[in-house]
Amino acid sequence: MDALLPRVAPLADRGPELILQDDTFFACPNGRLKLRAFPSGAGQLIFYARADQAGPKESHYILSATAEPDSLRAALTAAWGENGRVRKTRTLFLVGRTRVHLDRVQGLGDFLELEVVLADGEPAQAGVAEAHALLGKLGITPGQLIETAYVDLLRAAGA
């Protein structure tokens, strides 16, 4: 992460913003369901679906804000079962319409994640091209990309 900060900062329109996130994942047959809690006491219930593949991938998601993430976590755990927990410190930059996340994931290490926010009706390929161009500017090679989510990496590591 320390090596990427000086590469990302000159490209950024905004940032860095430091965000602490505590994500709890629940059993979900049609994608992923997670509850994200913030130190402020606020939270978000997030459903998303995306392919497990290396490189850029399309993601569809639904966000629902909550003022009581702890009680919601307890209810969802009782109803659906907990599938894992990911705690991370995210350093967020905005490069155009791309969210650049430098993530320090507890139990895993440091990662870079890009999210290109597409306009309604815009083809996914436009975002893929944008992501590849930014990866090139940052010096990230295809061999450095991972296929799976942090929660899956933690589960595979036995954490």
Tab-separated table of C-alpha atoms in Angstrom:
chain	number	residue	atom	x	y	z
A	1	MET	CA	0.000	0.000	0.000
A	2	ASP	CA	2.829	2.386	0.815
A	3	ALA	CA	4.193	1.923	-2.719
A	4	LEU	CA	0.815	2.688	-4.327
A	5	LEU	CA	-0.037	5.850	-2.372
A	6	PRO	CA	2.433	8.055	-4.273
A	7	ARG	CA	1.215	6.604	-7.591
A	8	VAL	CA	-2.493	7.129	-6.895
A	9	ALA	CA	-2.387	10.562	-5.225
A	10	PRO	CA	-1.229	12.573	-8.297
A	11	LEU	CA	-4.013	11.032	-10.415
A	12	ALA	CA	-6.763	11.701	-7.871
A	13	ASP	CA	-9.409	14.400	-8.037
A	14	ARG	CA	-10.326	13.739	-4.385
A	15	GLY	CA	-8.842	11.925	-1.424
A	16	PRO	CA	-7.395	10.405	0.514
A	17	GLU	CA	-10.312	9.608	2.798
A	18	LEU	CA	-9.746	7.019	5.545
A	19	ILE	CA	-12.721	4.682	6.157
A	20	LEU	CA	-12.876	1.894	8.765
A	21	GLN	CA	-15.213	-0.930	7.712
A	22	ASP	CA	-16.421	-4.039	9.531
A	23	ASP	CA	-18.277	-6.334	7.099
A	24	THR	CA	-20.265	-9.368	8.259
A	25	PHE	CA	-21.341	-11.789	5.518
A	26	PHE	CA	-24.453	-13.967	5.683
A	27	ALA	CA	-25.640	-17.052	3.825
A	28	CYS	CA	-27.163	-15.938	0.522
A	29	PRO	CA	-27.982	-18.247	-2.403
A	30	ASN	CA	-28.189	-15.523	-5.082
A	31	GLY	CA	-25.023	-13.497	-4.548
A	32	ARG	CA	-23.573	-11.966	-1.388
A	33	LEU	CA	-25.273	-10.286	1.539
A	34	LYS	CA	-23.184	-8.273	3.966
A	35	LEU	CA	-23.737	-5.824	6.766
A	36	ARG	CA	-21.168	-3.042	6.851
A	37	ALA	CA	-20.711	-1.279	10.196
A	38	PHE	CA	-18.856	1.997	10.652
A	39	PRO	CA	-17.272	3.373	13.858
A	40	SER	CA	-19.930	6.135	13.881
A	41	GLY	CA	-22.575	3.509	14.715
A	42	ALA	CA	-24.189	3.699	11.274
A	43	GLY	CA	-24.269	0.813	8.848
A	44	GLN	CA	-25.373	-0.468	5.458
A	45	LEU	CA	-26.955	-3.737	4.433
A	46	ILE	CA	-25.522	-4.535	1.006
A	47	PHE	CA	-26.619	-7.201	-1.458
A	48	TYR	CA	-24.374	-7.661	-4.470
A	49	ALA	CA	-23.729	-10.093	-7.274
A	50	ARG	CA	-20.531	-10.310	-9.293
A	51	ALA	CA	-18.475	-13.027	-10.927
A	52	ASP	CA	-15.415	-14.510	-9.247
A	53	GLN	CA	-12.814	-13.826	-11.934
A	54	ALA	CA	-9.479	-12.072	-12.160
A	55	GLY	CA	-9.569	-8.550	-13.505
A	56	PRO	CA	-12.450	-6.137	-14.013
A	57	LYS	CA	-15.914	-7.536	-13.372
A	58	GLU	CA	-19.419	-6.148	-13.449
A	59	SER	CA	-21.153	-5.784	-10.086
A	60	HIS	CA	-24.829	-5.186	-9.342
A	61	TYR	CA	-25.731	-4.058	-5.832
A	62	ILE	CA	-28.487	-2.753	-3.574
A	63	LEU	CA	-27.696	-0.632	-0.493
A	64	SER	CA	-29.952	-0.095	2.515
A	65	ALA	CA	-28.852	2.221	5.333
A	66	THR	CA	-29.306	1.202	8.971
A	67	ALA	CA	-28.875	3.124	12.207
A	68	GLU	CA	-28.629	-0.111	14.225
A	69	PRO	CA	-26.109	-2.454	12.599
A	70	ASP	CA	-25.431	-4.463	15.786
A	71	SER	CA	-29.048	-5.564	16.281
A	72	LEU	CA	-29.449	-6.152	12.540
A	73	ARG	CA	-26.300	-8.329	12.590
A	74	ALA	CA	-27.762	-10.389	15.447
A	75	ALA	CA	-31.082	-10.849	13.620
A	76	LEU	CA	-29.473	-11.813	10.309
A	77	THR	CA	-27.044	-14.195	12.011
A	78	ALA	CA	-29.933	-15.918	13.808
A	79	ALA	CA	-31.986	-16.142	10.603
A	80	TRP	CA	-29.390	-16.927	7.947
A	81	GLY	CA	-26.083	-17.761	9.635
A	82	GLU	CA	-22.836	-15.836	9.457
A	83	ASN	CA	-20.478	-16.728	6.572
A	84	GLY	CA	-17.496	-14.616	7.565
A	85	ARG	CA	-16.260	-11.256	8.722
A	86	VAL	CA	-13.895	-8.805	7.042
A	87	ARG	CA	-12.392	-5.876	8.928
A	88	LYS	CA	-10.465	-3.366	6.885
A	89	THR	CA	-9.069	0.118	6.742
A	90	ARG	CA	-9.863	1.641	3.367
A	91	THR	CA	-8.068	4.642	1.913
A	92	LEU	CA	-10.375	6.075	-0.759
A	93	PHE	CA	-9.371	8.223	-3.725
A	94	LEU	CA	-11.546	9.371	-6.625
A	95	VAL	CA	-9.915	9.364	-10.058
A	96	GLY	CA	-12.571	10.717	-12.392
A	97	ARG	CA	-15.537	8.408	-11.920
A	98	THR	CA	-13.395	5.603	-10.539
A	99	ARG	CA	-13.254	4.873	-6.832
A	100	VAL	CA	-9.733	3.700	-5.953
A	101	HIS	CA	-9.626	1.707	-2.724
A	102	LEU	CA	-6.341	0.959	-0.986
A	103	ASP	CA	-7.445	-1.664	1.521
A	104	ARG	CA	-5.564	-2.975	4.536
A	105	VAL	CA	-7.476	-6.153	5.401
A	106	GLN	CA	-7.043	-7.628	8.871
A	107	GLY	CA	-5.571	-11.124	8.558
A	108	LEU	CA	-4.779	-10.787	4.817
A	109	GLY	CA	-2.670	-7.752	4.003
A	110	ASP	CA	-2.898	-4.879	1.533
A	111	PHE	CA	-4.956	-4.732	-1.659
A	112	LEU	CA	-6.012	-2.328	-4.409
A	113	GLU	CA	-9.616	-2.304	-5.628
A	114	LEU	CA	-11.103	-0.174	-8.403
A	115	GLU	CA	-14.789	0.637	-8.906
A	116	VAL	CA	-15.719	2.408	-12.129
A	117	VAL	CA	-19.209	3.890	-11.725
A	118	LEU	CA	-21.047	3.551	-15.044
A	119	ALA	CA	-23.917	5.725	-16.243
A	120	ASP	CA	-27.306	4.061	-16.718
A	121	GLY	CA	-27.282	2.113	-19.961
A	122	GLU	CA	-23.529	2.474	-20.443
A	123	PRO	CA	-21.888	-0.767	-21.598
A	124	ALA	CA	-19.780	-2.651	-19.059
A	125	GLN	CA	-16.925	-2.719	-21.584
A	126	ALA	CA	-16.461	1.051	-21.116
A	127	GLY	CA	-15.765	0.495	-17.428
A	128	VAL	CA	-13.475	-2.443	-18.152
A	129	ALA	CA	-11.416	-0.318	-20.556
A	130	GLU	CA	-11.211	2.491	-18.000
A	131	ALA	CA	-10.134	0.088	-15.253
A	132	HIS	CA	-7.435	-1.468	-17.452
A	133	ALA	CA	-6.094	1.979	-18.371
A	134	LEU	CA	-5.877	3.002	-14.703
A	135	LEU	CA	-4.264	-0.308	-13.720
A	136	GLY	CA	-1.620	0.377	-16.375
A	137	LYS	CA	-0.954	3.874	-15.019
A	138	LEU	CA	-0.529	2.382	-11.548
A	139	GLY	CA	1.858	-0.311	-12.782
A	140	ILE	CA	-0.435	-3.218	-11.849
A	141	THR	CA	0.059	-6.309	-14.019
A	142	PRO	CA	-2.582	-8.974	-14.800
A	143	GLY	CA	-0.631	-11.478	-12.698
A	144	GLN	CA	-1.239	-9.353	-9.611
A	145	LEU	CA	-5.037	-9.523	-9.899
A	146	ILE	CA	-7.099	-11.846	-7.709
A	147	GLU	CA	-10.355	-13.632	-8.505
A	148	THR	CA	-12.072	-13.914	-5.154
A	149	ALA	CA	-13.510	-11.676	-2.464
A	150	TYR	CA	-11.678	-10.889	0.774
A	151	VAL	CA	-14.129	-13.047	2.738
A	152	ASP	CA	-13.268	-16.061	0.544
A	153	LEU	CA	-9.530	-15.446	0.935
A	154	LEU	CA	-9.932	-15.272	4.716
A	155	ARG	CA	-11.982	-18.484	4.729
A	156	ALA	CA	-9.353	-20.255	2.592
A	157	ALA	CA	-6.635	-19.061	4.984
A	158	GLY	CA	-8.607	-20.430	7.932
A	159	ALA	CA	-8.939	-16.975	9.489
